mmCIF file of C-alpha atoms in Angstrom:
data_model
loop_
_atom_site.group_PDB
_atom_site.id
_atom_site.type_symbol
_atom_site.label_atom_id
_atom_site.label_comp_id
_atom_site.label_asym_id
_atom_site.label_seq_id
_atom_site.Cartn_x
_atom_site.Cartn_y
_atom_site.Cartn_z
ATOM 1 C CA UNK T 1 -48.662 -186.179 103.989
ATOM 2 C CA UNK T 2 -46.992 -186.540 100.631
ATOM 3 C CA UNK T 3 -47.088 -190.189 100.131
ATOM 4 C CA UNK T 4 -48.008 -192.531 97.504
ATOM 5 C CA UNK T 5 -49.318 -195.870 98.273
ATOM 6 C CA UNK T 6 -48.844 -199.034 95.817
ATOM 7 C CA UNK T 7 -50.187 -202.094 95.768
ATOM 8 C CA UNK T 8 -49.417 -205.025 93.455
ATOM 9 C CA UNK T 9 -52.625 -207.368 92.834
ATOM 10 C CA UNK T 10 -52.686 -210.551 91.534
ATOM 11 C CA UNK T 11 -55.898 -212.952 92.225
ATOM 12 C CA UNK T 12 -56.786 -211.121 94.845
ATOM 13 C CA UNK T 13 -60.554 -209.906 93.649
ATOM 14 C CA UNK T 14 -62.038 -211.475 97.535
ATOM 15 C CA UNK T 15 -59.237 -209.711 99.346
ATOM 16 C CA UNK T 16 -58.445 -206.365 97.641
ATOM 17 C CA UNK T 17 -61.916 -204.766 98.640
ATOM 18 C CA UNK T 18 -60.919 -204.698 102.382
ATOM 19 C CA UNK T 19 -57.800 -203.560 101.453
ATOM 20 C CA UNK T 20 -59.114 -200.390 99.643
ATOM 21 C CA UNK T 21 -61.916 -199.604 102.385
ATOM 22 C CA UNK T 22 -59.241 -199.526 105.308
ATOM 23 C CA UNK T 23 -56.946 -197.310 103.414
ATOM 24 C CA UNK T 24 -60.452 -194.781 103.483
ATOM 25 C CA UNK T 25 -60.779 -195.187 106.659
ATOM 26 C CA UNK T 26 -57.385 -194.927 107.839
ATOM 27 C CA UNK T 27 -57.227 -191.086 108.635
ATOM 28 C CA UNK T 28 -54.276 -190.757 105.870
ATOM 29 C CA UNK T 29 -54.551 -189.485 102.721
ATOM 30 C CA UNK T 30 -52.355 -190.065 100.372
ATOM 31 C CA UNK T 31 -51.624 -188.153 97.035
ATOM 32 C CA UNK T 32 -51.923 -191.612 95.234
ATOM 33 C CA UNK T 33 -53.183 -194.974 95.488
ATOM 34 C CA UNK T 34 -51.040 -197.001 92.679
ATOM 35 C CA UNK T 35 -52.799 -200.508 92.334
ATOM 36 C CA UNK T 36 -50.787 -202.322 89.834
ATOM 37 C CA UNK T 37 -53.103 -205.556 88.570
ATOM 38 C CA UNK T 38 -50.057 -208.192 87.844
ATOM 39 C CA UNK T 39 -52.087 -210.296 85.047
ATOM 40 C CA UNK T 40 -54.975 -211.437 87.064
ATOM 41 C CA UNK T 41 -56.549 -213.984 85.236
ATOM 42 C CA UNK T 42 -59.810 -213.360 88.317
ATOM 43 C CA UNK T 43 -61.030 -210.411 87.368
ATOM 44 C CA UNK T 44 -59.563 -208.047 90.020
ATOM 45 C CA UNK T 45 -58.732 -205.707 87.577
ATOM 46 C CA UNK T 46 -62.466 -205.091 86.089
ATOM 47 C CA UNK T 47 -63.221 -204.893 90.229
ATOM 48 C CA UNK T 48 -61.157 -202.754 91.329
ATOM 49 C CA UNK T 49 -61.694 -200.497 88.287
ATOM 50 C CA UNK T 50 -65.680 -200.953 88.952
ATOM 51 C CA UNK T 51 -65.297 -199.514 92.102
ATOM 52 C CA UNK T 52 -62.572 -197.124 92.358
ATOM 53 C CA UNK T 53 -64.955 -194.528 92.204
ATOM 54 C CA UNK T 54 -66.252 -195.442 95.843
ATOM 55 C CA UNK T 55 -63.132 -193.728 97.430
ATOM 56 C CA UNK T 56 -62.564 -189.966 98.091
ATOM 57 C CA UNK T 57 -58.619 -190.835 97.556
ATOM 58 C CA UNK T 58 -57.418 -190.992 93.909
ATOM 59 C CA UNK T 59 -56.810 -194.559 92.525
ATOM 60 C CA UNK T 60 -54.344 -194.780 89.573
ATOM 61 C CA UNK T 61 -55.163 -198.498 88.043
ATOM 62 C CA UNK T 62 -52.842 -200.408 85.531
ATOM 63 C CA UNK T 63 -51.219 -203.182 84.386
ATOM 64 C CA UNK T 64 -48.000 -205.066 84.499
ATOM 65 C CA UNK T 65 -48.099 -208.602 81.991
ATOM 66 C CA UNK T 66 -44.993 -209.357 83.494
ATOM 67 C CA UNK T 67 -45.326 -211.368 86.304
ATOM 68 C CA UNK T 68 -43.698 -211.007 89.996
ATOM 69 C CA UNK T 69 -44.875 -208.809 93.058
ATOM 70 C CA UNK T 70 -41.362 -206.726 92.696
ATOM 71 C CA UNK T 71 -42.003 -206.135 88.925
ATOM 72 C CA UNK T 72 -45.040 -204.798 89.945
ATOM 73 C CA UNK T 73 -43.770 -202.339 92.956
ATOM 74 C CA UNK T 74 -41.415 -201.058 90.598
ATOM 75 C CA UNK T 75 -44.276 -200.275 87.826
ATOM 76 C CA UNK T 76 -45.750 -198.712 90.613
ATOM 77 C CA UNK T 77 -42.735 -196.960 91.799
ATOM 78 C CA UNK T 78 -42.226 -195.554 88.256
ATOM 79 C CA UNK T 79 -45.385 -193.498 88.708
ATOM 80 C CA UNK T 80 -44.715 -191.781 92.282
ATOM 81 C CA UNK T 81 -45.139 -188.675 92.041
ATOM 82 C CA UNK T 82 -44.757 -188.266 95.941
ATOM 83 C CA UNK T 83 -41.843 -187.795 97.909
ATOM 84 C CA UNK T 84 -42.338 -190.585 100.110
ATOM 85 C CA UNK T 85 -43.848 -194.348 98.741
ATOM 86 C CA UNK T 86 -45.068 -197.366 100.886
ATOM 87 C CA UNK T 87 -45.924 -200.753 99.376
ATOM 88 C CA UNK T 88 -48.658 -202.193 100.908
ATOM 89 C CA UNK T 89 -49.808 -205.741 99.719
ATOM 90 C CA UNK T 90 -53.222 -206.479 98.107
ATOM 91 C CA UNK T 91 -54.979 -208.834 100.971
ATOM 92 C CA UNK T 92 -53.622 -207.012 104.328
ATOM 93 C CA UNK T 93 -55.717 -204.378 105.938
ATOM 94 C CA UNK T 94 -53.973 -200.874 106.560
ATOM 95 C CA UNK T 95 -54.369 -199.023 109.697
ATOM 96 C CA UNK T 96 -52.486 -195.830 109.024
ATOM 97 C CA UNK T 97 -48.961 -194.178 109.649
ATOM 98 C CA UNK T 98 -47.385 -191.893 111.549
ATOM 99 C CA UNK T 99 -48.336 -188.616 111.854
ATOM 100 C CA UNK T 100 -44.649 -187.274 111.471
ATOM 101 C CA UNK T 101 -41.434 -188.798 110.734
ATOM 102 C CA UNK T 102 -37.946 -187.174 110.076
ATOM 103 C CA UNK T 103 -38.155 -185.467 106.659
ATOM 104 C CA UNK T 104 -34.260 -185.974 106.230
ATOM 105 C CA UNK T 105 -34.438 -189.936 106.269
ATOM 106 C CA UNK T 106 -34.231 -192.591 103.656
ATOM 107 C CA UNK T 107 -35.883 -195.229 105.000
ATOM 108 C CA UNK T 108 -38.784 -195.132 108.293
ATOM 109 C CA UNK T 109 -39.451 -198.407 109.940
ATOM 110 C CA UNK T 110 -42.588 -199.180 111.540
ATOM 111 C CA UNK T 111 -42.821 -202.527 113.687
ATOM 112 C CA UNK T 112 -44.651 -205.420 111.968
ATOM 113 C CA UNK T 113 -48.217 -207.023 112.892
ATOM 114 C CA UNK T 114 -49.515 -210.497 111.920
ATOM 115 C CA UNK T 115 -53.222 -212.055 112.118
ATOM 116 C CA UNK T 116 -52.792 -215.883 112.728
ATOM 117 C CA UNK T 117 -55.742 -218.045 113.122
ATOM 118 C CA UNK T 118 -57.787 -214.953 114.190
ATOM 119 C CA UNK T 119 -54.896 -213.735 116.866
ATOM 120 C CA UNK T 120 -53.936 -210.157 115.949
ATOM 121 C CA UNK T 121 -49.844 -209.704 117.072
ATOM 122 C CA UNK T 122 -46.918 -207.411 117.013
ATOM 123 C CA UNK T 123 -44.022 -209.548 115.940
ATOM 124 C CA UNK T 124 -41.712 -208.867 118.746
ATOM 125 C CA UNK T 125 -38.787 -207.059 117.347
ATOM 126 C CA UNK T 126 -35.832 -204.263 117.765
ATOM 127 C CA UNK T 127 -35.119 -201.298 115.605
ATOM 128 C CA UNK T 128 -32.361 -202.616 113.162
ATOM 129 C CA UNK T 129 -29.823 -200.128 112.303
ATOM 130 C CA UNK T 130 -27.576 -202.389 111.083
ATOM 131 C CA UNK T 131 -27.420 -204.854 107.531
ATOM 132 C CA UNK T 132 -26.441 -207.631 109.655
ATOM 133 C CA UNK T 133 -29.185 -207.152 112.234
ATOM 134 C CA UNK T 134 -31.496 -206.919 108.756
ATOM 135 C CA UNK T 135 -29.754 -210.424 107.720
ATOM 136 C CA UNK T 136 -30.183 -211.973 111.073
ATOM 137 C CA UNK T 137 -33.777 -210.965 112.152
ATOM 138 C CA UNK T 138 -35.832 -210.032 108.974
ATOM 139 C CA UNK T 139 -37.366 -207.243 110.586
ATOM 140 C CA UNK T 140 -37.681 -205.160 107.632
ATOM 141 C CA UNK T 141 -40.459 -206.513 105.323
ATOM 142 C CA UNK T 142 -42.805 -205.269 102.556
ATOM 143 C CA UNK T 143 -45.175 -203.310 104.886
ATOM 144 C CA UNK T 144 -42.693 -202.155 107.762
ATOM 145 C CA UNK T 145 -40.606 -199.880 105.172
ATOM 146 C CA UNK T 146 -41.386 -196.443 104.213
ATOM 147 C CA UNK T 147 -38.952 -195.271 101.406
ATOM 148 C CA UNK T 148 -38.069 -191.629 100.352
ATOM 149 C CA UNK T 149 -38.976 -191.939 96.829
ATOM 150 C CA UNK T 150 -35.716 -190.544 95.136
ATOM 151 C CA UNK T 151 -33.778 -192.852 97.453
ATOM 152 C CA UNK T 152 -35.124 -196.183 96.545
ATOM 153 C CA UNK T 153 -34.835 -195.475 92.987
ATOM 154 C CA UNK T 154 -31.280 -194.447 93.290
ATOM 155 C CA UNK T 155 -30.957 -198.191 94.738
ATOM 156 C CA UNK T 156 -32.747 -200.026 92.064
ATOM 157 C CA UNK T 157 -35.674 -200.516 93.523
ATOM 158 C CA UNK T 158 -37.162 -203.728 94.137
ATOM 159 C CA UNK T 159 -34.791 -206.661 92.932
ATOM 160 C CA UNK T 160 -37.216 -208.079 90.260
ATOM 161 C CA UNK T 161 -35.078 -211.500 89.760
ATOM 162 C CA UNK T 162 -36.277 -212.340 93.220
ATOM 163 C CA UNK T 163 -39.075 -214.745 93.847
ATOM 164 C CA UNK T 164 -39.004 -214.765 97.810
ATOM 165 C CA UNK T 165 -37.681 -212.855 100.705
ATOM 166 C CA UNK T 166 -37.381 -210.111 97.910
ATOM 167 C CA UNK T 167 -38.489 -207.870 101.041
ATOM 168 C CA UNK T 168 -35.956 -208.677 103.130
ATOM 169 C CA UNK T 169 -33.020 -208.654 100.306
ATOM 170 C CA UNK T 170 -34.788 -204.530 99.703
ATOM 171 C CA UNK T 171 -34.511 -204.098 104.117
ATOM 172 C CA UNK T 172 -30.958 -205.244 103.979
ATOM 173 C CA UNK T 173 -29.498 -203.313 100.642
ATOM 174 C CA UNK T 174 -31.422 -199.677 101.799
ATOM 175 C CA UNK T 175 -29.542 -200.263 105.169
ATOM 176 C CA UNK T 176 -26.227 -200.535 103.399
ATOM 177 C CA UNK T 177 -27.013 -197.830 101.170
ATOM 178 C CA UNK T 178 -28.938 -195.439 103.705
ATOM 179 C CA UNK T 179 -27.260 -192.266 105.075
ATOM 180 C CA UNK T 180 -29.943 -191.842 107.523
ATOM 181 C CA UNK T 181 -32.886 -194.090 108.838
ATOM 182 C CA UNK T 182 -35.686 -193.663 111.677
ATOM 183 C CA UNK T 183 -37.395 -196.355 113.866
ATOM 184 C CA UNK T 184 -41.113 -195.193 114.328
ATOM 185 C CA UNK T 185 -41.971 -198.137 116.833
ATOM 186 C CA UNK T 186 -44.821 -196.569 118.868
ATOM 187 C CA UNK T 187 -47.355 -198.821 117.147
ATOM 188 C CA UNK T 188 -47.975 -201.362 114.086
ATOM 189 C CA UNK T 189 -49.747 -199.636 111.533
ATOM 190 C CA UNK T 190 -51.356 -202.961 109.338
ATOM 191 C CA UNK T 191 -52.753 -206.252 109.495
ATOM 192 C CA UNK T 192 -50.776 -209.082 107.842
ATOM 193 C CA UNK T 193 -52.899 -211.628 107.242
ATOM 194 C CA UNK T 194 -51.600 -215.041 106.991
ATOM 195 C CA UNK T 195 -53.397 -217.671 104.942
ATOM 196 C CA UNK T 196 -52.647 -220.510 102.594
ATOM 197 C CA UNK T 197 -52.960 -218.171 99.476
ATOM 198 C CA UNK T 198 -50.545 -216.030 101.212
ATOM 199 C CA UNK T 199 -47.550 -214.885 99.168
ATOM 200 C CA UNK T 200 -45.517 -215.669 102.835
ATOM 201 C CA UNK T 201 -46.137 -219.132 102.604
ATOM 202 C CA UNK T 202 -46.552 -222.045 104.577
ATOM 203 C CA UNK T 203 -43.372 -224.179 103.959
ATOM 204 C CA UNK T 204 -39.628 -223.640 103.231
ATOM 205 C CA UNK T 205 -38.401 -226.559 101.149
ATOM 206 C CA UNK T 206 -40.908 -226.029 98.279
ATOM 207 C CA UNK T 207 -38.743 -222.421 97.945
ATOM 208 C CA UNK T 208 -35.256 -224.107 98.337
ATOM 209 C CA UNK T 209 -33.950 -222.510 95.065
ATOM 210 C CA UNK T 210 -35.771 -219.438 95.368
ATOM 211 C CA UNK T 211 -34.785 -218.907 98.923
ATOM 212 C CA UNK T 212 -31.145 -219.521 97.702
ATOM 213 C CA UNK T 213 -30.910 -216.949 95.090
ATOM 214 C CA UNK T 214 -32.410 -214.240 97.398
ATOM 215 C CA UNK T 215 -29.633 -215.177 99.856
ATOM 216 C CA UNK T 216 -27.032 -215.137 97.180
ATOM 217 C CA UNK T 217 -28.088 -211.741 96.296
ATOM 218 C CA UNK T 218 -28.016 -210.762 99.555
ATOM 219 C CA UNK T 219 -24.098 -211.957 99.582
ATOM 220 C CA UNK T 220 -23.549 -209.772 96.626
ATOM 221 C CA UNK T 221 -24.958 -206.720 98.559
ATOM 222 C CA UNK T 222 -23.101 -207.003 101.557
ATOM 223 C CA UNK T 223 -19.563 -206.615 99.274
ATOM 224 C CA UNK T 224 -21.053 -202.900 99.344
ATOM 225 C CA UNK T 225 -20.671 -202.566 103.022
ATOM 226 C CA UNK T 226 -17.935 -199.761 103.663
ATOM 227 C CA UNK T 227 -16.357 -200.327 107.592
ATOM 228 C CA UNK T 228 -15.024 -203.964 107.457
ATOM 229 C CA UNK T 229 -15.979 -204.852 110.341
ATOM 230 C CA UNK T 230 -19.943 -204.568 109.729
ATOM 231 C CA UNK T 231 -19.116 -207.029 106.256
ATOM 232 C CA UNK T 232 -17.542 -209.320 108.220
ATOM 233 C CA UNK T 233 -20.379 -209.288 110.558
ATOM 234 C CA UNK T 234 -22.421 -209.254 107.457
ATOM 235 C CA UNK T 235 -21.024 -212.250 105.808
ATOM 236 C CA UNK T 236 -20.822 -214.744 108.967
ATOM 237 C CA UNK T 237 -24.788 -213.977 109.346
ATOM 238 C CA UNK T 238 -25.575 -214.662 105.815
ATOM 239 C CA UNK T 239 -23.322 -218.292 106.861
ATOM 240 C CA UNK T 240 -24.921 -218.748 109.852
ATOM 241 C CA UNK T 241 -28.988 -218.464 108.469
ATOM 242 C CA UNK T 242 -27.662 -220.972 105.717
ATOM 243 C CA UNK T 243 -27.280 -223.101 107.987
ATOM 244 C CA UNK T 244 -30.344 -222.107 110.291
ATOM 245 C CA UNK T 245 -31.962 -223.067 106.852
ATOM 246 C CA UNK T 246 -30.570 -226.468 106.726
ATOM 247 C CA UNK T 247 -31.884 -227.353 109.735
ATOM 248 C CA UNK T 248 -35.072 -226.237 108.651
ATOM 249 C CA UNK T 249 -34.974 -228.450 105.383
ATOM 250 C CA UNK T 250 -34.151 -231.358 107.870
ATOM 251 C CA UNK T 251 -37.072 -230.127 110.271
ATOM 252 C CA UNK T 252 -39.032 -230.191 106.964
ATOM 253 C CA UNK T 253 -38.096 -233.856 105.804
ATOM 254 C CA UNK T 254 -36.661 -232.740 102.365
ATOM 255 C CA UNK T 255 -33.390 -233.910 102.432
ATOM 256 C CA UNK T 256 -33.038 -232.758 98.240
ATOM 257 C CA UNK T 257 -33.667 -229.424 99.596
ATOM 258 C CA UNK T 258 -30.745 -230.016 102.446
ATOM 259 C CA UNK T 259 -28.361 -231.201 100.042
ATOM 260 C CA UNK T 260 -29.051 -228.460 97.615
ATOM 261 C CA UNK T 261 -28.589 -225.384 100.843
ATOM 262 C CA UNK T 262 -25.121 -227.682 102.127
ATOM 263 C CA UNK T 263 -23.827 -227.767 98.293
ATOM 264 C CA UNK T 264 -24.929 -223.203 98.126
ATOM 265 C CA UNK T 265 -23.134 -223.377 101.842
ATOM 266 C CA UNK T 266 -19.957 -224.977 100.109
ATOM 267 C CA UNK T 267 -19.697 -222.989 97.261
ATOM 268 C CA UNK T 268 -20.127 -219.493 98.944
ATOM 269 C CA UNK T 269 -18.687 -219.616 102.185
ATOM 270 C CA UNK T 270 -15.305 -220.880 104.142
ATOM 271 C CA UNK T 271 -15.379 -220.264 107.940
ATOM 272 C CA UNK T 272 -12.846 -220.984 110.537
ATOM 273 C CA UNK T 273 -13.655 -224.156 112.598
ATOM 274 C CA UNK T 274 -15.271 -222.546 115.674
ATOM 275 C CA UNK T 275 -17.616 -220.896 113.558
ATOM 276 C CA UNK T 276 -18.451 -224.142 111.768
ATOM 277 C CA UNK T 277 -18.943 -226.020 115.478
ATOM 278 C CA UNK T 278 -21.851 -222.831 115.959
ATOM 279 C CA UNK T 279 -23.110 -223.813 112.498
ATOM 280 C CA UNK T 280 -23.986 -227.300 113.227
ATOM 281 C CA UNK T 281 -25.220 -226.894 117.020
ATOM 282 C CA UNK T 282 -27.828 -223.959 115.235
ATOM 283 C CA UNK T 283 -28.836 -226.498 112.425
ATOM 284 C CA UNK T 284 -29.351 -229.149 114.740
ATOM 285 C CA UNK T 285 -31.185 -227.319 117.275
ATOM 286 C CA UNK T 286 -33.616 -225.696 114.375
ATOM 287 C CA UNK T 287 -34.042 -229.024 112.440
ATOM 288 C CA UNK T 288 -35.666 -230.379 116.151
ATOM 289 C CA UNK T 289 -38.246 -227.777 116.373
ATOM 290 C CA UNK T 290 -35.912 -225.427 118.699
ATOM 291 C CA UNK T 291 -37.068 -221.580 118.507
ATOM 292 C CA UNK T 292 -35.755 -218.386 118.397
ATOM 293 C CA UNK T 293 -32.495 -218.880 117.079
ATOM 294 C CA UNK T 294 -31.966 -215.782 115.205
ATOM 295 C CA UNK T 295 -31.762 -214.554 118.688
ATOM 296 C CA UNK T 296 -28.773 -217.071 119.314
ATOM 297 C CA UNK T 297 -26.955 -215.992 115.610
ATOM 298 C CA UNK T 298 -27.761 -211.728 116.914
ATOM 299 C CA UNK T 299 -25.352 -212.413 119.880
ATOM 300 C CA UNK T 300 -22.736 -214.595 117.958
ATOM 301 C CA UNK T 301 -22.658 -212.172 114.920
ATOM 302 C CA UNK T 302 -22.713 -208.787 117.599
ATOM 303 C CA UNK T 303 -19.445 -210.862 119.504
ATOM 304 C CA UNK T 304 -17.537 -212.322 116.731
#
């Protein structure tokens, strides 16, 4: 299997051990491990370099001063010398791949799987095809996207001015961009492990502004989008998880961080009336602890 595997580290020296050992025993064997220390002030570096010698796989080891998980994929994207690359993140535990997957593809999606207070899942999902789908359902992230490596640098590569969500800005721009992608959904192949060091996180309104700028990226990318019709679906998603985010601010009790996603909401989008109505049913019913609404924004955006 011709596949590189990179991994950006930063404080992770507890973490990146089990990491390494599951990639071992994982079955696959990749033509490169790329472990890309991002500054650790811990010493992860020294530990990883102490025992990269355990592992019959070859580990390439560096560093990137600059700081930011995508600044790091990309270092680690520079030295691929594989035709396929997976980023894999420094305190999950890998369980393999597929065996096979179309060689013609840009992009192969594998279902994600979380560990929550000691509950292993498979975030319930469907096979997105589409950038809106992406938009609405974030169901490409970091470790549910394997990227032909000539493709993904002929995008850019991981958007390095992003601070969140950078993972789901990457899902929705290769879907945009991609001539040909391939849903592998037979099985999760990782562990996502959710903690309060987690790069995930546990809240929304300490990421206002961050969460902003991904989504006004994301805005930005979707002026790519050829057929008209998928941009217009496109752009009334991007409205409606504004406002999905609003009511999460509210859920949140951060009304700064409400004011600051209603003012982004002003500035960036103008919607006819009826869609404005759906706006402030979905922020209500969010900001009361109501669930599932992307579901309710996948059937608005699919019948608009």
């Amino acid at each position: 299997m011709d596949v590189s595997i990179v991994i950006p580290l930063y404080n992770r020296k507890e973490y990146i051990r089990k990491t390494l050992d599951s990639i071992a025993v994982s079955g696959v064997a990749p033509r490169q491990v790329i472990v890309v220390d991002n500054d650790s002030d811990d010493g992860s570096y020294a530990y990883v370099k102490n025992i990269s010698g355990l592992y019959d796989y070859d580990i390439v080891l560096m560093t990137e001063k600059r700081r930011g998980a995508s600044v790091a994929r990309n270092k680690g994207l520079e030295l691929c010398q594989s035709k396929w690359v997976y980023f894999f993140d420094s305190d999950d535990v890998f369980t393999g791949m597929p065996s096979s997957w179309d060689e013609g593809c840009d992009l192969v999606c594998l279902p994600t799987r979380q560990l929550v207070g000691g509950k292993l899942k498979t975030r319930s999902y469907e096979c997105v095809s589409t950038p809106h789908t992406q938009i609405v359902s974030s169901m490409l992230n970091t470790p549910s996207m394997i990227f032909n490596t000539s493709f993904l640098r002929s995008i850019g590569g991981w958007d390095e001015s992003l601070r969140v969500w950078d993972d789901w800005e990457l899902g929705t721009r290769a879907l945009i961009a991609s001539r040909r992608t391939q849903w592998v959904a037979s099985k999760a192949y990782h562990e996502i492990l959710i903690h309060d060091d987690s790069i995930t996180g546990r809240d929304f309104s300490s990421r206002c502004s961050a969460i902003l700028s991904t989504l006004e990226k994301a805005g930005e990318d979707v002026t790519c989008v050829k057929d008209g019709m998928e941009r217009n679906r496109c752009v009334l998603a991007l409205y409606l998880r504004c406002r999905m985010m609003c009511g999460m601010f509210k859920r949140e009790g951060t009304m700064d961080a409400f004011r600051e996603c209603v003012s982004f909401i002003d500035s960036h989008y103008s919607v006819n009336v009826n869609y404005k109505k759906i706006g402030d049913m979905l922020e209500w019913y969010v900001s009361k602890g109501g669930r599932g609404a992307w579901r309710i924004v996948m059937y608005i955006v699919r019948h608009m």
